[in-house]
PDB file of C-alpha atoms in Angstrom:
ATOM      1  CA  MET I 117     125.292 102.824 110.369  1.00 51.00           C
ATOM      2  CA  PHE I 118     121.638 103.736 109.994  1.00 62.00           C
ATOM      3  CA  ASP I 119     119.960 106.005 112.519  1.00 76.00           C
ATOM      4  CA  LYS I 120     117.312 104.071 114.440  1.00 75.00           C
ATOM      5  CA  HIS I 121     115.613 107.317 115.448  1.00 73.00           C
ATOM      6  CA  ASP I 122     114.544 107.813 111.835  1.00 90.00           C
ATOM      7  CA  LYS I 123     112.938 104.370 111.710  1.00 96.00           C
ATOM      8  CA  LYS I 124     109.293 103.789 112.574  1.00 98.00           C
ATOM      9  CA  VAL I 125     107.909 100.449 113.724  1.00 98.00           C
ATOM     10  CA  LEU I 126     104.235  99.581 114.123  1.00 98.00           C
ATOM     11  CA  VAL I 127     103.225  96.664 116.374  1.00 98.00           C
ATOM     12  CA  VAL I 128      99.792  95.207 115.547  1.00 98.00           C
ATOM     13  CA  ASP I 129      98.422  92.670 118.015  1.00 97.00           C
ATOM     14  CA  ASP I 130      95.127  92.341 119.871  1.00 95.00           C
ATOM     15  CA  GLN I 131      97.011  91.067 122.941  1.00 95.00           C
ATOM     16  CA  TYR I 132      97.878  94.045 125.122  1.00 96.00           C
ATOM     17  CA  GLY I 133     100.833  92.307 126.829  1.00 96.00           C
ATOM     18  CA  ILE I 134     102.604  91.530 123.556  1.00 95.00           C
ATOM     19  CA  ARG I 135     101.991  95.040 122.194  1.00 96.00           C
ATOM     20  CA  ILE I 136     103.420  96.656 125.325  1.00 97.00           C
ATOM     21  CA  LEU I 137     106.411  94.293 125.442  1.00 97.00           C
ATOM     22  CA  LEU I 138     107.374  94.993 121.830  1.00 97.00           C
ATOM     23  CA  TYR I 139     106.574  98.693 122.158  1.00 97.00           C
ATOM     24  CA  GLU I 140     108.926  98.990 125.145  1.00 97.00           C
ATOM     25  CA  VAL I 141     111.720  96.787 123.782  1.00 97.00           C
ATOM     26  CA  LEU I 142     111.769  98.491 120.371  1.00 97.00           C
ATOM     27  CA  GLY I 143     111.370 101.921 121.952  1.00 96.00           C
ATOM     28  CA  LYS I 144     114.437 101.254 124.110  1.00 95.00           C
ATOM     29  CA  GLU I 145     116.272 100.251 120.945  1.00 94.00           C
ATOM     30  CA  GLY I 146     115.656 103.770 119.702  1.00 94.00           C
ATOM     31  CA  TYR I 147     112.889 103.167 117.153  1.00 97.00           C
ATOM     32  CA  LYS I 148     109.858 105.436 116.975  1.00 97.00           C
ATOM     33  CA  THR I 149     107.224 102.857 117.883  1.00 97.00           C
ATOM     34  CA  PHE I 150     103.463 102.777 117.378  1.00 98.00           C
ATOM     35  CA  GLN I 151     100.917 100.183 118.428  1.00 97.00           C
ATOM     36  CA  ALA I 152      97.508  99.109 117.214  1.00 98.00           C
ATOM     37  CA  ALA I 153      95.035  96.605 118.649  1.00 97.00           C
ATOM     38  CA  ASN I 154      93.108  96.035 115.411  1.00 97.00           C
ATOM     39  CA  GLY I 155      93.225  96.378 111.643  1.00 97.00           C
ATOM     40  CA  LYS I 156      91.373  99.680 111.425  1.00 97.00           C
ATOM     41  CA  MET I 157      93.742 101.352 113.881  1.00 98.00           C
ATOM     42  CA  ALA I 158      96.762  99.759 112.176  1.00 98.00           C
ATOM     43  CA  LEU I 159      95.792 101.049 108.731  1.00 98.00           C
ATOM     44  CA  GLU I 160      95.153 104.556 110.083  1.00 98.00           C
ATOM     45  CA  ILE I 161      98.689 104.583 111.519  1.00 98.00           C
ATOM     46  CA  VAL I 162     100.117 103.191 108.260  1.00 98.00           C
ATOM     47  CA  GLU I 163      98.429 105.992 106.294  1.00 98.00           C
ATOM     48  CA  LYS I 164      99.425 108.740 108.732  1.00 98.00           C
ATOM     49  CA  GLU I 165     102.921 107.664 109.839  1.00 97.00           C
ATOM     50  CA  SER I 166     104.132 105.423 106.990  1.00 97.00           C
ATOM     51  CA  PRO I 167     106.146 103.064 109.223  1.00 98.00           C
ATOM     52  CA  ASP I 168     109.274 101.377 107.862  1.00 98.00           C
ATOM     53  CA  LEU I 169     108.306  98.056 109.433  1.00 98.00           C
ATOM     54  CA  VAL I 170     105.108  96.460 110.732  1.00 98.00           C
ATOM     55  CA  ILE I 171     105.125  93.539 113.165  1.00 98.00           C
ATOM     56  CA  LEU I 172     101.747  91.988 112.491  1.00 97.00           C
ATOM     57  CA  ASP I 173      99.869  89.275 114.354  1.00 95.00           C
ATOM     58  CA  MET I 174      98.151  86.732 112.138  1.00 93.00           C
ATOM     59  CA  LYS I 175      95.071  86.272 114.342  1.00 91.00           C
ATOM     60  CA  ILE I 176      93.288  89.530 115.061  1.00 92.00           C
ATOM     61  CA  PRO I 177      89.517  89.705 115.579  1.00 90.00           C
ATOM     62  CA  GLY I 178      87.694  91.506 112.793  1.00 92.00           C
ATOM     63  CA  MET I 179      90.314  91.944 110.095  1.00 94.00           C
ATOM     64  CA  ASP I 180      92.903  89.150 110.220  1.00 93.00           C
ATOM     65  CA  GLY I 181      96.621  89.507 109.563  1.00 95.00           C
ATOM     66  CA  ILE I 182      96.411  88.480 105.898  1.00 96.00           C
ATOM     67  CA  GLU I 183      93.723  91.084 105.258  1.00 97.00           C
ATOM     68  CA  ILE I 184      95.714  93.787 107.045  1.00 98.00           C
ATOM     69  CA  LEU I 185      98.862  92.788 105.146  1.00 98.00           C
ATOM     70  CA  LYS I 186      97.039  93.168 101.808  1.00 98.00           C
ATOM     71  CA  HIS I 187      95.866  96.662 102.792  1.00 98.00           C
ATOM     72  CA  ILE I 188      99.332  97.704 104.007  1.00 98.00           C
ATOM     73  CA  LYS I 189     100.891  96.629 100.705  1.00 98.00           C
ATOM     74  CA  LYS I 190      98.185  98.524  98.783  1.00 97.00           C
ATOM     75  CA  ILE I 191      98.956 101.688 100.743  1.00 97.00           C
ATOM     76  CA  ASN I 192     102.723 101.338 100.418  1.00 97.00           C
ATOM     77  CA  GLN I 193     104.458  98.380  98.784  1.00 96.00           C
ATOM     78  CA  ASP I 194     107.782  99.289 100.463  1.00 97.00           C
ATOM     79  CA  ILE I 195     106.647  98.836 104.056  1.00 98.00           C
ATOM     80  CA  LYS I 196     108.357  95.767 105.478  1.00 98.00           C
ATOM     81  CA  VAL I 197     106.195  93.278 107.367  1.00 98.00           C
ATOM     82  CA  ILE I 198     107.087  90.569 109.889  1.00 98.00           C
ATOM     83  CA  MET I 199     104.221  88.235 110.815  1.00 96.00           C
ATOM     84  CA  MET I 200     103.559  86.653 114.207  1.00 94.00           C
ATOM     85  CA  THR I 201     101.427  83.592 114.751  1.00 89.00           C
ATOM     86  CA  ALA I 202     100.470  81.544 117.762  1.00 79.00           C
ATOM     87  CA  TYR I 203      99.307  78.696 115.604  1.00 69.00           C
ATOM     88  CA  GLY I 204     102.030  77.854 113.121  1.00 62.00           C
ATOM     89  CA  GLU I 205      99.415  77.695 110.353  1.00 73.00           C
ATOM     90  CA  LEU I 206     101.647  77.007 107.415  1.00 78.00           C
ATOM     91  CA  ASP I 207      99.049  77.839 104.772  1.00 83.00           C
ATOM     92  CA  MET I 208      98.514  81.323 106.210  1.00 88.00           C
ATOM     93  CA  ILE I 209     102.252  81.860 106.611  1.00 91.00           C
ATOM     94  CA  LYS I 210     102.787  80.750 103.017  1.00 92.00           C
ATOM     95  CA  GLU I 211     100.090  83.164 101.822  1.00 94.00           C
ATOM     96  CA  ALA I 212     101.587  85.981 103.916  1.00 96.00           C
ATOM     97  CA  THR I 213     105.008  85.341 102.354  1.00 95.00           C
ATOM     98  CA  GLN I 214     103.520  85.397  98.858  1.00 96.00           C
ATOM     99  CA  LEU I 215     101.882  88.731  99.733  1.00 97.00           C
ATOM    100  CA  GLY I 216     105.216  90.196 100.734  1.00 97.00           C
ATOM    101  CA  ALA I 217     105.786  89.368 104.417  1.00 97.00           C
ATOM    102  CA  LEU I 218     109.510  88.953 105.026  1.00 96.00           C
ATOM    103  CA  THR I 219     109.507  86.394 107.801  1.00 94.00           C
ATOM    104  CA  HIS I 220     107.387  85.105 110.670  1.00 94.00           C
ATOM    105  CA  PHE I 221     107.739  84.295 114.342  1.00 94.00           C
ATOM    106  CA  THR I 222     105.707  81.732 116.243  1.00 91.00           C
ATOM    107  CA  LYS I 223     104.468  82.773 119.669  1.00 89.00           C
ATOM    108  CA  PRO I 224     105.867  82.532 122.234  1.00 89.00           C
ATOM    109  CA  PHE I 225     108.816  84.076 120.393  1.00 92.00           C
ATOM    110  CA  ASP I 226     112.325  84.848 121.599  1.00 94.00           C
ATOM    111  CA  ILE I 227     112.360  88.619 122.101  1.00 96.00           C
ATOM    112  CA  ASP I 228     116.062  88.847 121.203  1.00 96.00           C
ATOM    113  CA  GLU I 229     115.526  86.972 117.939  1.00 96.00           C
ATOM    114  CA  LEU I 230     112.669  89.288 117.049  1.00 97.00           C
ATOM    115  CA  ARG I 231     114.744  92.335 118.004  1.00 96.00           C
ATOM    116  CA  MET I 232     117.588  91.113 115.763  1.00 96.00           C
ATOM    117  CA  ALA I 233     115.184  90.486 112.870  1.00 97.00           C
ATOM    118  CA  VAL I 234     113.826  94.026 113.201  1.00 97.00           C
ATOM    119  CA  GLN I 235     117.356  95.405 113.274  1.00 96.00           C
ATOM    120  CA  GLN I 236     118.356  93.391 110.178  1.00 95.00           C
ATOM    121  CA  GLN I 237     115.280  94.436 108.199  1.00 96.00           C
ATOM    122  CA  LEU I 238     115.702  98.112 109.028  1.00 96.00           C
ATOM    123  CA  ALA I 239     119.427  98.154 108.327  1.00 91.00           C
ATOM    124  CA  CYS I 240     118.894  97.365 104.646  1.00 77.00           C
TER     125      CYS I 240
END
């Protein structure tokens, strides 16, 4: 069994409510959790903390999810990324997958499904 306390998760979303929800749920699960409201903040945390997993919203003002994903993979190819989208834009999801995103969730998502996906990704 892997130790969750060694695993770092970064939540990137411009919506405060979603960030806090995921921050609290994943924190209770035992992960060391970080949050960022925009791409610049997200990339600073990626550089400094090197999270194991990033939960990344597709639509963020300024630098969008695809852009952030590209930068994350440039910094560290091994960081796992789960995308979130409120729009179900298949072309963006397809591009995100080609760039290395593992899976995606459409908002509103089932928090338990997302929690399980995080657990699965960090267990391997």
